[in-house]
PDB file of N, CA and C in Angstrom:
ATOM      1  N   MET A   1     127.748  82.294 126.829  1.00 65.00           N
ATOM      2  CA  MET A   1     127.566  83.732 126.806  1.00 65.00           C
ATOM      3  C   MET A   1     128.831  84.422 126.310  1.00 65.00           C
ATOM      4  N   LYS A   2     129.983  83.827 126.627  1.00 68.00           N
ATOM      5  CA  LYS A   2     131.253  84.402 126.197  1.00 68.00           C
ATOM      6  C   LYS A   2     131.344  84.432 124.669  1.00 68.00           C
ATOM      7  N   MET A   3     130.882  83.351 124.021  1.00 64.00           N
ATOM      8  CA  MET A   3     130.910  83.271 122.561  1.00 64.00           C
ATOM      9  C   MET A   3     129.992  84.322 121.940  1.00 64.00           C
ATOM     10  N   PHE A   4     128.870  84.603 122.587  1.00 64.00           N
ATOM     11  CA  PHE A   4     127.939  85.610 122.083  1.00 64.00           C
ATOM     12  C   PHE A   4     128.613  86.970 122.011  1.00 64.00           C
ATOM     13  N   PHE A   5     129.305  87.352 123.079  1.00 67.00           N
ATOM     14  CA  PHE A   5     129.971  88.657 123.093  1.00 67.00           C
ATOM     15  C   PHE A   5     131.149  88.692 122.127  1.00 67.00           C
ATOM     16  N   LYS A   6     131.804  87.555 121.938  1.00 66.00           N
ATOM     17  CA  LYS A   6     132.899  87.487 120.973  1.00 66.00           C
ATOM     18  C   LYS A   6     132.365  87.733 119.569  1.00 66.00           C
ATOM     19  N   ARG A   7     131.212  87.166 119.265  1.00 63.00           N
ATOM     20  CA  ARG A   7     130.603  87.377 117.945  1.00 63.00           C
ATOM     21  C   ARG A   7     130.147  88.819 117.768  1.00 63.00           C
ATOM     22  N   ILE A   8     129.653  89.436 118.811  1.00 67.00           N
ATOM     23  CA  ILE A   8     129.243  90.844 118.733  1.00 67.00           C
ATOM     24  C   ILE A   8     130.459  91.722 118.452  1.00 67.00           C
ATOM     25  N   ARG A   9     131.591  91.430 119.107  1.00 70.00           N
ATOM     26  CA  ARG A   9     132.818  92.193 118.848  1.00 70.00           C
ATOM     27  C   ARG A   9     133.272  92.032 117.412  1.00 70.00           C
ATOM     28  N   MET A  10     133.036  90.852 116.830  1.00 67.00           N
ATOM     29  CA  MET A  10     133.429  90.602 115.446  1.00 67.00           C
ATOM     30  C   MET A  10     132.710  91.548 114.492  1.00 67.00           C
ATOM     31  N   ILE A  11     131.490  91.925 114.793  1.00 67.00           N
ATOM     32  CA  ILE A  11     130.730  92.839 113.932  1.00 67.00           C
ATOM     33  C   ILE A  11     131.455  94.171 113.819  1.00 67.00           C
ATOM     34  N   PHE A  12     132.010  94.646 114.925  1.00 70.00           N
ATOM     35  CA  PHE A  12     132.662  95.945 114.920  1.00 70.00           C
ATOM     36  C   PHE A  12     134.046  95.915 114.279  1.00 70.00           C
ATOM     37  N   HIS A  13     134.580  94.739 114.061  1.00 69.00           N
ATOM     38  CA  HIS A  13     135.888  94.600 113.419  1.00 69.00           C
ATOM     39  C   HIS A  13     135.757  93.971 112.036  1.00 69.00           C
ATOM     40  N   ALA A  14     134.619  94.156 111.409  1.00 70.00           N
ATOM     41  CA  ALA A  14     134.332  93.509 110.121  1.00 70.00           C
ATOM     42  C   ALA A  14     135.271  93.956 109.013  1.00 70.00           C
ATOM     43  N   LYS A  15     135.805  95.160 109.092  1.00 73.00           N
ATOM     44  CA  LYS A  15     136.682  95.651 108.018  1.00 73.00           C
ATOM     45  C   LYS A  15     137.985  94.848 107.939  1.00 73.00           C
ATOM     46  N   LYS A  16     138.344  94.120 108.995  1.00 74.00           N
ATOM     47  CA  LYS A  16     139.535  93.276 108.976  1.00 74.00           C
ATOM     48  C   LYS A  16     139.313  91.993 108.177  1.00 74.00           C
ATOM     49  N   PHE A  17     138.074  91.579 108.020  1.00 82.00           N
ATOM     50  CA  PHE A  17     137.790  90.270 107.453  1.00 82.00           C
ATOM     51  C   PHE A  17     138.070  90.159 105.965  1.00 82.00           C
ATOM     52  N   LEU A  18     137.829  91.214 105.205  1.00 85.00           N
ATOM     53  CA  LEU A  18     138.042  91.119 103.763  1.00 85.00           C
ATOM     54  C   LEU A  18     139.507  90.869 103.422  1.00 85.00           C
ATOM     55  N   PRO A  19     140.456  91.664 103.935  1.00 89.00           N
ATOM     56  CA  PRO A  19     141.865  91.337 103.654  1.00 89.00           C
ATOM     57  C   PRO A  19     142.267  89.959 104.188  1.00 89.00           C
ATOM     58  N   PHE A  20     141.735  89.589 105.345  1.00 90.00           N
ATOM     59  CA  PHE A  20     142.024  88.271 105.918  1.00 90.00           C
ATOM     60  C   PHE A  20     141.520  87.167 104.993  1.00 90.00           C
ATOM     61  N   LEU A  21     140.283  87.281 104.521  1.00 89.00           N
ATOM     62  CA  LEU A  21     139.714  86.258 103.653  1.00 89.00           C
ATOM     63  C   LEU A  21     140.457  86.171 102.324  1.00 89.00           C
ATOM     64  N   ILE A  22     140.841  87.317 101.774  1.00 91.00           N
ATOM     65  CA  ILE A  22     141.599  87.315 100.518  1.00 91.00           C
ATOM     66  C   ILE A  22     142.913  86.570 100.703  1.00 91.00           C
ATOM     67  N   GLU A  23     143.626  86.891 101.773  1.00 92.00           N
ATOM     68  CA  GLU A  23     144.894  86.209 102.011  1.00 92.00           C
ATOM     69  C   GLU A  23     144.683  84.741 102.372  1.00 92.00           C
ATOM     70  N   PHE A  24     143.621  84.439 103.085  1.00 91.00           N
ATOM     71  CA  PHE A  24     143.318  83.049 103.439  1.00 91.00           C
ATOM     72  C   PHE A  24     143.177  82.193 102.176  1.00 91.00           C
ATOM     73  N   PHE A  25     142.442  82.704 101.187  1.00 92.00           N
ATOM     74  CA  PHE A  25     142.196  81.920  99.980  1.00 92.00           C
ATOM     75  C   PHE A  25     143.341  81.975  98.969  1.00 92.00           C
ATOM     76  N   THR A  26     144.250  82.938  99.084  1.00 93.00           N
ATOM     77  CA  THR A  26     145.361  83.031  98.136  1.00 93.00           C
ATOM     78  C   THR A  26     146.687  82.543  98.707  1.00 93.00           C
ATOM     79  N   SER A  27     146.758  82.359  99.999  1.00 91.00           N
ATOM     80  CA  SER A  27     147.997  81.961 100.651  1.00 91.00           C
ATOM     81  C   SER A  27     148.333  80.501 100.389  1.00 91.00           C
ATOM     82  N   ARG A  28     149.615  80.228 100.259  1.00 92.00           N
ATOM     83  CA  ARG A  28     150.064  78.843 100.103  1.00 92.00           C
ATOM     84  C   ARG A  28     150.209  78.155 101.463  1.00 92.00           C
ATOM     85  N   VAL A  29     150.116  78.925 102.534  1.00 90.00           N
ATOM     86  CA  VAL A  29     150.243  78.375 103.885  1.00 90.00           C
ATOM     87  C   VAL A  29     148.993  77.583 104.271  1.00 90.00           C
ATOM     88  N   VAL A  30     147.846  78.012 103.770  1.00 91.00           N
ATOM     89  CA  VAL A  30     146.581  77.358 104.102  1.00 91.00           C
ATOM     90  C   VAL A  30     146.397  76.145 103.187  1.00 91.00           C
ATOM     91  N   PRO A  31     146.177  74.957 103.761  1.00 92.00           N
ATOM     92  CA  PRO A  31     145.964  73.754 102.945  1.00 92.00           C
ATOM     93  C   PRO A  31     144.722  73.877 102.049  1.00 92.00           C
ATOM     94  N   VAL A  32     144.781  73.250 100.897  1.00 94.00           N
ATOM     95  CA  VAL A  32     143.683  73.300  99.923  1.00 94.00           C
ATOM     96  C   VAL A  32     142.394  72.751 100.533  1.00 94.00           C
ATOM     97  N   LYS A  33     142.506  71.715 101.355  1.00 93.00           N
ATOM     98  CA  LYS A  33     141.321  71.126 101.985  1.00 93.00           C
ATOM     99  C   LYS A  33     140.568  72.164 102.824  1.00 93.00           C
ATOM    100  N   GLN A  34     141.305  72.980 103.579  1.00 92.00           N
ATOM    101  CA  GLN A  34     140.664  74.007 104.406  1.00 92.00           C
ATOM    102  C   GLN A  34     140.036  75.092 103.539  1.00 92.00           C
ATOM    103  N   LYS A  35     140.665  75.410 102.414  1.00 93.00           N
ATOM    104  CA  LYS A  35     140.098  76.400 101.494  1.00 93.00           C
ATOM    105  C   LYS A  35     138.784  75.889 100.910  1.00 93.00           C
ATOM    106  N   ILE A  36     138.750  74.610 100.562  1.00 94.00           N
ATOM    107  CA  ILE A  36     137.531  74.025  99.990  1.00 94.00           C
ATOM    108  C   ILE A  36     136.409  74.005 101.022  1.00 94.00           C
ATOM    109  N   ILE A  37     136.735  73.620 102.247  1.00 92.00           N
ATOM    110  CA  ILE A  37     135.727  73.601 103.314  1.00 92.00           C
ATOM    111  C   ILE A  37     135.194  75.009 103.565  1.00 92.00           C
ATOM    112  N   SER A  38     136.088  75.983 103.617  1.00 90.00           N
ATOM    113  CA  SER A  38     135.686  77.369 103.873  1.00 90.00           C
ATOM    114  C   SER A  38     134.831  77.918 102.734  1.00 90.00           C
ATOM    115  N   ALA A  39     135.241  77.650 101.501  1.00 91.00           N
ATOM    116  CA  ALA A  39     134.454  78.097 100.357  1.00 91.00           C
ATOM    117  C   ALA A  39     133.074  77.447 100.375  1.00 91.00           C
ATOM    118  N   SER A  40     133.015  76.183 100.759  1.00 91.00           N
ATOM    119  CA  SER A  40     131.733  75.482 100.847  1.00 91.00           C
ATOM    120  C   SER A  40     130.827  76.113 101.895  1.00 91.00           C
ATOM    121  N   LEU A  41     131.393  76.501 103.024  1.00 85.00           N
ATOM    122  CA  LEU A  41     130.603  77.167 104.068  1.00 85.00           C
ATOM    123  C   LEU A  41     130.027  78.484 103.571  1.00 85.00           C
ATOM    124  N   ILE A  42     130.862  79.265 102.883  1.00 84.00           N
ATOM    125  CA  ILE A  42     130.400  80.567 102.376  1.00 84.00           C
ATOM    126  C   ILE A  42     129.333  80.377 101.301  1.00 84.00           C
ATOM    127  N   ILE A  43     129.589  79.496 100.364  1.00 87.00           N
ATOM    128  CA  ILE A  43     128.620  79.248  99.290  1.00 87.00           C
ATOM    129  C   ILE A  43     127.329  78.663  99.859  1.00 87.00           C
ATOM    130  N   GLY A  44     127.467  77.735 100.804  1.00 83.00           N
ATOM    131  CA  GLY A  44     126.287  77.156 101.446  1.00 83.00           C
ATOM    132  C   GLY A  44     125.448  78.195 102.155  1.00 83.00           C
ATOM    133  N   TYR A  45     126.094  79.180 102.755  1.00 79.00           N
ATOM    134  CA  TYR A  45     125.357  80.255 103.432  1.00 79.00           C
ATOM    135  C   TYR A  45     124.487  81.013 102.438  1.00 79.00           C
ATOM    136  N   PHE A  46     125.035  81.313 101.266  1.00 78.00           N
ATOM    137  CA  PHE A  46     124.278  82.090 100.283  1.00 78.00           C
ATOM    138  C   PHE A  46     123.250  81.254  99.520  1.00 78.00           C
ATOM    139  N   LEU A  47     123.484  79.953  99.394  1.00 81.00           N
ATOM    140  CA  LEU A  47     122.571  79.112  98.631  1.00 81.00           C
ATOM    141  C   LEU A  47     121.508  78.430  99.481  1.00 81.00           C
ATOM    142  N   PHE A  48     121.723  78.347 100.789  1.00 74.00           N
ATOM    143  CA  PHE A  48     120.779  77.663 101.665  1.00 74.00           C
ATOM    144  C   PHE A  48     119.440  78.413 101.658  1.00 74.00           C
ATOM    145  N   PRO A  49     118.357  77.746 101.274  1.00 60.00           N
ATOM    146  CA  PRO A  49     117.099  78.459 101.065  1.00 60.00           C
ATOM    147  C   PRO A  49     116.321  78.810 102.340  1.00 60.00           C
ATOM    148  N   PHE A  50     116.689  78.241 103.463  1.00 64.00           N
ATOM    149  CA  PHE A  50     115.919  78.479 104.679  1.00 64.00           C
ATOM    150  C   PHE A  50     116.459  79.647 105.486  1.00 64.00           C
ATOM    151  N   ASP A  51     115.575  80.307 106.159  1.00 63.00           N
ATOM    152  CA  ASP A  51     115.915  81.336 107.123  1.00 63.00           C
ATOM    153  C   ASP A  51     115.291  80.927 108.444  1.00 63.00           C
ATOM    154  N   ILE A  52     116.017  81.112 109.512  1.00 64.00           N
ATOM    155  CA  ILE A  52     115.445  80.831 110.828  1.00 64.00           C
ATOM    156  C   ILE A  52     114.294  81.802 111.079  1.00 64.00           C
ATOM    157  N   ILE A  53     114.545  83.060 110.775  1.00 64.00           N
ATOM    158  CA  ILE A  53     113.530  84.104 110.896  1.00 64.00           C
ATOM    159  C   ILE A  53     113.412  84.765 109.518  1.00 64.00           C
ATOM    160  N   PRO A  54     112.222  84.819 108.923  1.00 64.00           N
ATOM    161  CA  PRO A  54     112.070  85.397 107.582  1.00 64.00           C
ATOM    162  C   PRO A  54     112.534  86.854 107.517  1.00 64.00           C
ATOM    163  N   ASP A  55     113.094  87.232 106.362  1.00 62.00           N
ATOM    164  CA  ASP A  55     113.623  88.583 106.197  1.00 62.00           C
ATOM    165  C   ASP A  55     112.546  89.658 106.126  1.00 62.00           C
ATOM    166  N   PHE A  56     111.299  89.285 105.896  1.00 64.00           N
ATOM    167  CA  PHE A  56     110.267  90.322 105.856  1.00 64.00           C
ATOM    168  C   PHE A  56     110.004  90.906 107.247  1.00 64.00           C
ATOM    169  N   LEU A  57     110.488  90.259 108.288  1.00 64.00           N
ATOM    170  CA  LEU A  57     110.459  90.835 109.637  1.00 64.00           C
ATOM    171  C   LEU A  57     111.750  91.652 109.777  1.00 64.00           C
ATOM    172  N   THR A  58     111.797  92.753 109.138  1.00 67.00           N
ATOM    173  CA  THR A  58     112.949  93.587 108.854  1.00 67.00           C
ATOM    174  C   THR A  58     114.148  93.398 109.765  1.00 67.00           C
ATOM    175  N   LEU A  59     114.177  93.957 110.922  1.00 70.00           N
ATOM    176  CA  LEU A  59     115.365  93.953 111.774  1.00 70.00           C
ATOM    177  C   LEU A  59     115.686  92.557 112.293  1.00 70.00           C
ATOM    178  N   ILE A  60     114.694  91.848 112.748  1.00 72.00           N
ATOM    179  CA  ILE A  60     114.921  90.527 113.328  1.00 72.00           C
ATOM    180  C   ILE A  60     115.381  89.540 112.253  1.00 72.00           C
ATOM    181  N   GLY A  61     114.837  89.638 111.053  1.00 68.00           N
ATOM    182  CA  GLY A  61     115.228  88.764 109.955  1.00 68.00           C
ATOM    183  C   GLY A  61     116.664  88.956 109.522  1.00 68.00           C
ATOM    184  N   VAL A  62     117.149  90.171 109.624  1.00 71.00           N
ATOM    185  CA  VAL A  62     118.540  90.467 109.262  1.00 71.00           C
ATOM    186  C   VAL A  62     119.486  90.002 110.361  1.00 71.00           C
ATOM    187  N   VAL A  63     119.064  90.088 111.606  1.00 74.00           N
ATOM    188  CA  VAL A  63     119.908  89.698 112.733  1.00 74.00           C
ATOM    189  C   VAL A  63     120.277  88.218 112.653  1.00 74.00           C
ATOM    190  N   ASP A  64     119.351  87.354 112.274  1.00 74.00           N
ATOM    191  CA  ASP A  64     119.698  85.930 112.190  1.00 74.00           C
ATOM    192  C   ASP A  64     120.668  85.671 111.040  1.00 74.00           C
ATOM    193  N   ASP A  65     120.536  86.418 109.942  1.00 74.00           N
ATOM    194  CA  ASP A  65     121.496  86.280 108.839  1.00 74.00           C
ATOM    195  C   ASP A  65     122.893  86.708 109.269  1.00 74.00           C
ATOM    196  N   ILE A  66     122.992  87.779 110.001  1.00 77.00           N
ATOM    197  CA  ILE A  66     124.290  88.245 110.506  1.00 77.00           C
ATOM    198  C   ILE A  66     124.873  87.212 111.462  1.00 77.00           C
ATOM    199  N   GLY A  67     124.038  86.630 112.295  1.00 77.00           N
ATOM    200  CA  GLY A  67     124.497  85.599 113.229  1.00 77.00           C
ATOM    201  C   GLY A  67     125.077  84.393 112.515  1.00 77.00           C
ATOM    202  N   VAL A  68     124.410  83.929 111.482  1.00 78.00           N
ATOM    203  CA  VAL A  68     124.900  82.774 110.722  1.00 78.00           C
ATOM    204  C   VAL A  68     126.205  83.134 110.018  1.00 78.00           C
ATOM    205  N   LEU A  69     126.273  84.316 109.428  1.00 80.00           N
ATOM    206  CA  LEU A  69     127.492  84.755 108.760  1.00 80.00           C
ATOM    207  C   LEU A  69     128.661  84.840 109.743  1.00 80.00           C
ATOM    208  N   LEU A  70     128.408  85.321 110.940  1.00 81.00           N
ATOM    209  CA  LEU A  70     129.463  85.401 111.953  1.00 81.00           C
ATOM    210  C   LEU A  70     129.943  84.012 112.374  1.00 81.00           C
ATOM    211  N   ILE A  71     129.041  83.066 112.458  1.00 83.00           N
ATOM    212  CA  ILE A  71     129.432  81.696 112.798  1.00 83.00           C
ATOM    213  C   ILE A  71     130.319  81.118 111.702  1.00 83.00           C
ATOM    214  N   VAL A  72     129.963  81.362 110.445  1.00 84.00           N
ATOM    215  CA  VAL A  72     130.774  80.876 109.324  1.00 84.00           C
ATOM    216  C   VAL A  72     132.156  81.517 109.367  1.00 84.00           C
ATOM    217  N   LEU A  73     132.215  82.844 109.554  1.00 86.00           N
ATOM    218  CA  LEU A  73     133.509  83.532 109.637  1.00 86.00           C
ATOM    219  C   LEU A  73     134.336  83.027 110.814  1.00 86.00           C
ATOM    220  N   GLN A  74     133.693  82.755 111.922  1.00 87.00           N
ATOM    221  CA  GLN A  74     134.403  82.251 113.093  1.00 87.00           C
ATOM    222  C   GLN A  74     135.022  80.879 112.809  1.00 87.00           C
ATOM    223  N   GLN A  75     134.329  80.036 112.067  1.00 89.00           N
ATOM    224  CA  GLN A  75     134.872  78.723 111.719  1.00 89.00           C
ATOM    225  C   GLN A  75     136.065  78.857 110.778  1.00 89.00           C
ATOM    226  N   ILE A  76     135.994  79.810 109.853  1.00 90.00           N
ATOM    227  CA  ILE A  76     137.119  80.044 108.942  1.00 90.00           C
ATOM    228  C   ILE A  76     138.324  80.546 109.722  1.00 90.00           C
ATOM    229  N   ILE A  77     138.103  81.421 110.677  1.00 89.00           N
ATOM    230  CA  ILE A  77     139.198  81.937 111.506  1.00 89.00           C
ATOM    231  C   ILE A  77     139.841  80.803 112.295  1.00 89.00           C
ATOM    232  N   LYS A  78     139.038  79.885 112.817  1.00 90.00           N
ATOM    233  CA  LYS A  78     139.582  78.749 113.568  1.00 90.00           C
ATOM    234  C   LYS A  78     140.457  77.857 112.693  1.00 90.00           C
ATOM    235  N   MET A  79     140.114  77.736 111.411  1.00 90.00           N
ATOM    236  CA  MET A  79     140.878  76.890 110.502  1.00 90.00           C
ATOM    237  C   MET A  79     142.152  77.556 109.999  1.00 90.00           C
ATOM    238  N   ALA A  80     142.229  78.865 110.109  1.00 91.00           N
ATOM    239  CA  ALA A  80     143.379  79.598 109.574  1.00 91.00           C
ATOM    240  C   ALA A  80     144.629  79.325 110.410  1.00 91.00           C
ATOM    241  N   PRO A  81     145.799  79.314 109.757  1.00 92.00           N
ATOM    242  CA  PRO A  81     147.049  79.145 110.500  1.00 92.00           C
ATOM    243  C   PRO A  81     147.266  80.316 111.469  1.00 92.00           C
ATOM    244  N   ALA A  82     147.964  80.040 112.550  1.00 92.00           N
ATOM    245  CA  ALA A  82     148.179  81.046 113.594  1.00 92.00           C
ATOM    246  C   ALA A  82     148.872  82.293 113.057  1.00 92.00           C
ATOM    247  N   GLU A  83     149.862  82.119 112.165  1.00 91.00           N
ATOM    248  CA  GLU A  83     150.584  83.297 111.661  1.00 91.00           C
ATOM    249  C   GLU A  83     149.687  84.206 110.834  1.00 91.00           C
ATOM    250  N   LEU A  84     148.696  83.647 110.149  1.00 90.00           N
ATOM    251  CA  LEU A  84     147.756  84.465 109.382  1.00 90.00           C
ATOM    252  C   LEU A  84     146.823  85.229 110.314  1.00 90.00           C
ATOM    253  N   ARG A  85     146.372  84.570 111.377  1.00 90.00           N
ATOM    254  CA  ARG A  85     145.518  85.257 112.362  1.00 90.00           C
ATOM    255  C   ARG A  85     146.291  86.369 113.058  1.00 90.00           C
ATOM    256  N   GLU A  86     147.539  86.117 113.394  1.00 91.00           N
ATOM    257  CA  GLU A  86     148.355  87.138 114.057  1.00 91.00           C
ATOM    258  C   GLU A  86     148.623  88.314 113.136  1.00 91.00           C
ATOM    259  N   LYS A  87     148.895  88.041 111.871  1.00 90.00           N
ATOM    260  CA  LYS A  87     149.198  89.093 110.914  1.00 90.00           C
ATOM    261  C   LYS A  87     148.028  90.071 110.795  1.00 90.00           C
ATOM    262  N   HIS A  88     146.824  89.552 110.800  1.00 87.00           N
ATOM    263  CA  HIS A  88     145.626  90.388 110.655  1.00 87.00           C
ATOM    264  C   HIS A  88     145.008  90.757 112.011  1.00 87.00           C
ATOM    265  N   LYS A  89     145.648  90.331 113.087  1.00 84.00           N
ATOM    266  CA  LYS A  89     145.186  90.619 114.454  1.00 84.00           C
ATOM    267  C   LYS A  89     143.735  90.184 114.659  1.00 84.00           C
ATOM    268  N   ILE A  90     143.464  88.959 114.254  1.00 82.00           N
ATOM    269  CA  ILE A  90     142.121  88.382 114.408  1.00 82.00           C
ATOM    270  C   ILE A  90     142.229  87.209 115.369  1.00 82.00           C
ATOM    271  N   GLU A  91     141.325  87.166 116.331  1.00 72.00           N
ATOM    272  CA  GLU A  91     141.331  86.075 117.329  1.00 72.00           C
ATOM    273  C   GLU A  91     140.374  84.986 116.937  1.00 72.00           C
TER     274      GLU A  91
END
């Protein structure tokens, strides 16, 4: 349940993610292997043809997409070096 609320808080702090992601992929501090894994997660999210809940069920279909995106972002944050997370104040 704690992880659920952490992911909900991430939605409200989404504006922090773009600068964080840009620096994550351009920084020399982050190993190339982690950049490749992270890029694969993002690309896989957009290319994966299945939806848990179809998007034609308007609100519910979008909620599962947001949930998957938050899980991907959370994994990228876990892989990021501590100084990068601290700089952008992301937990």
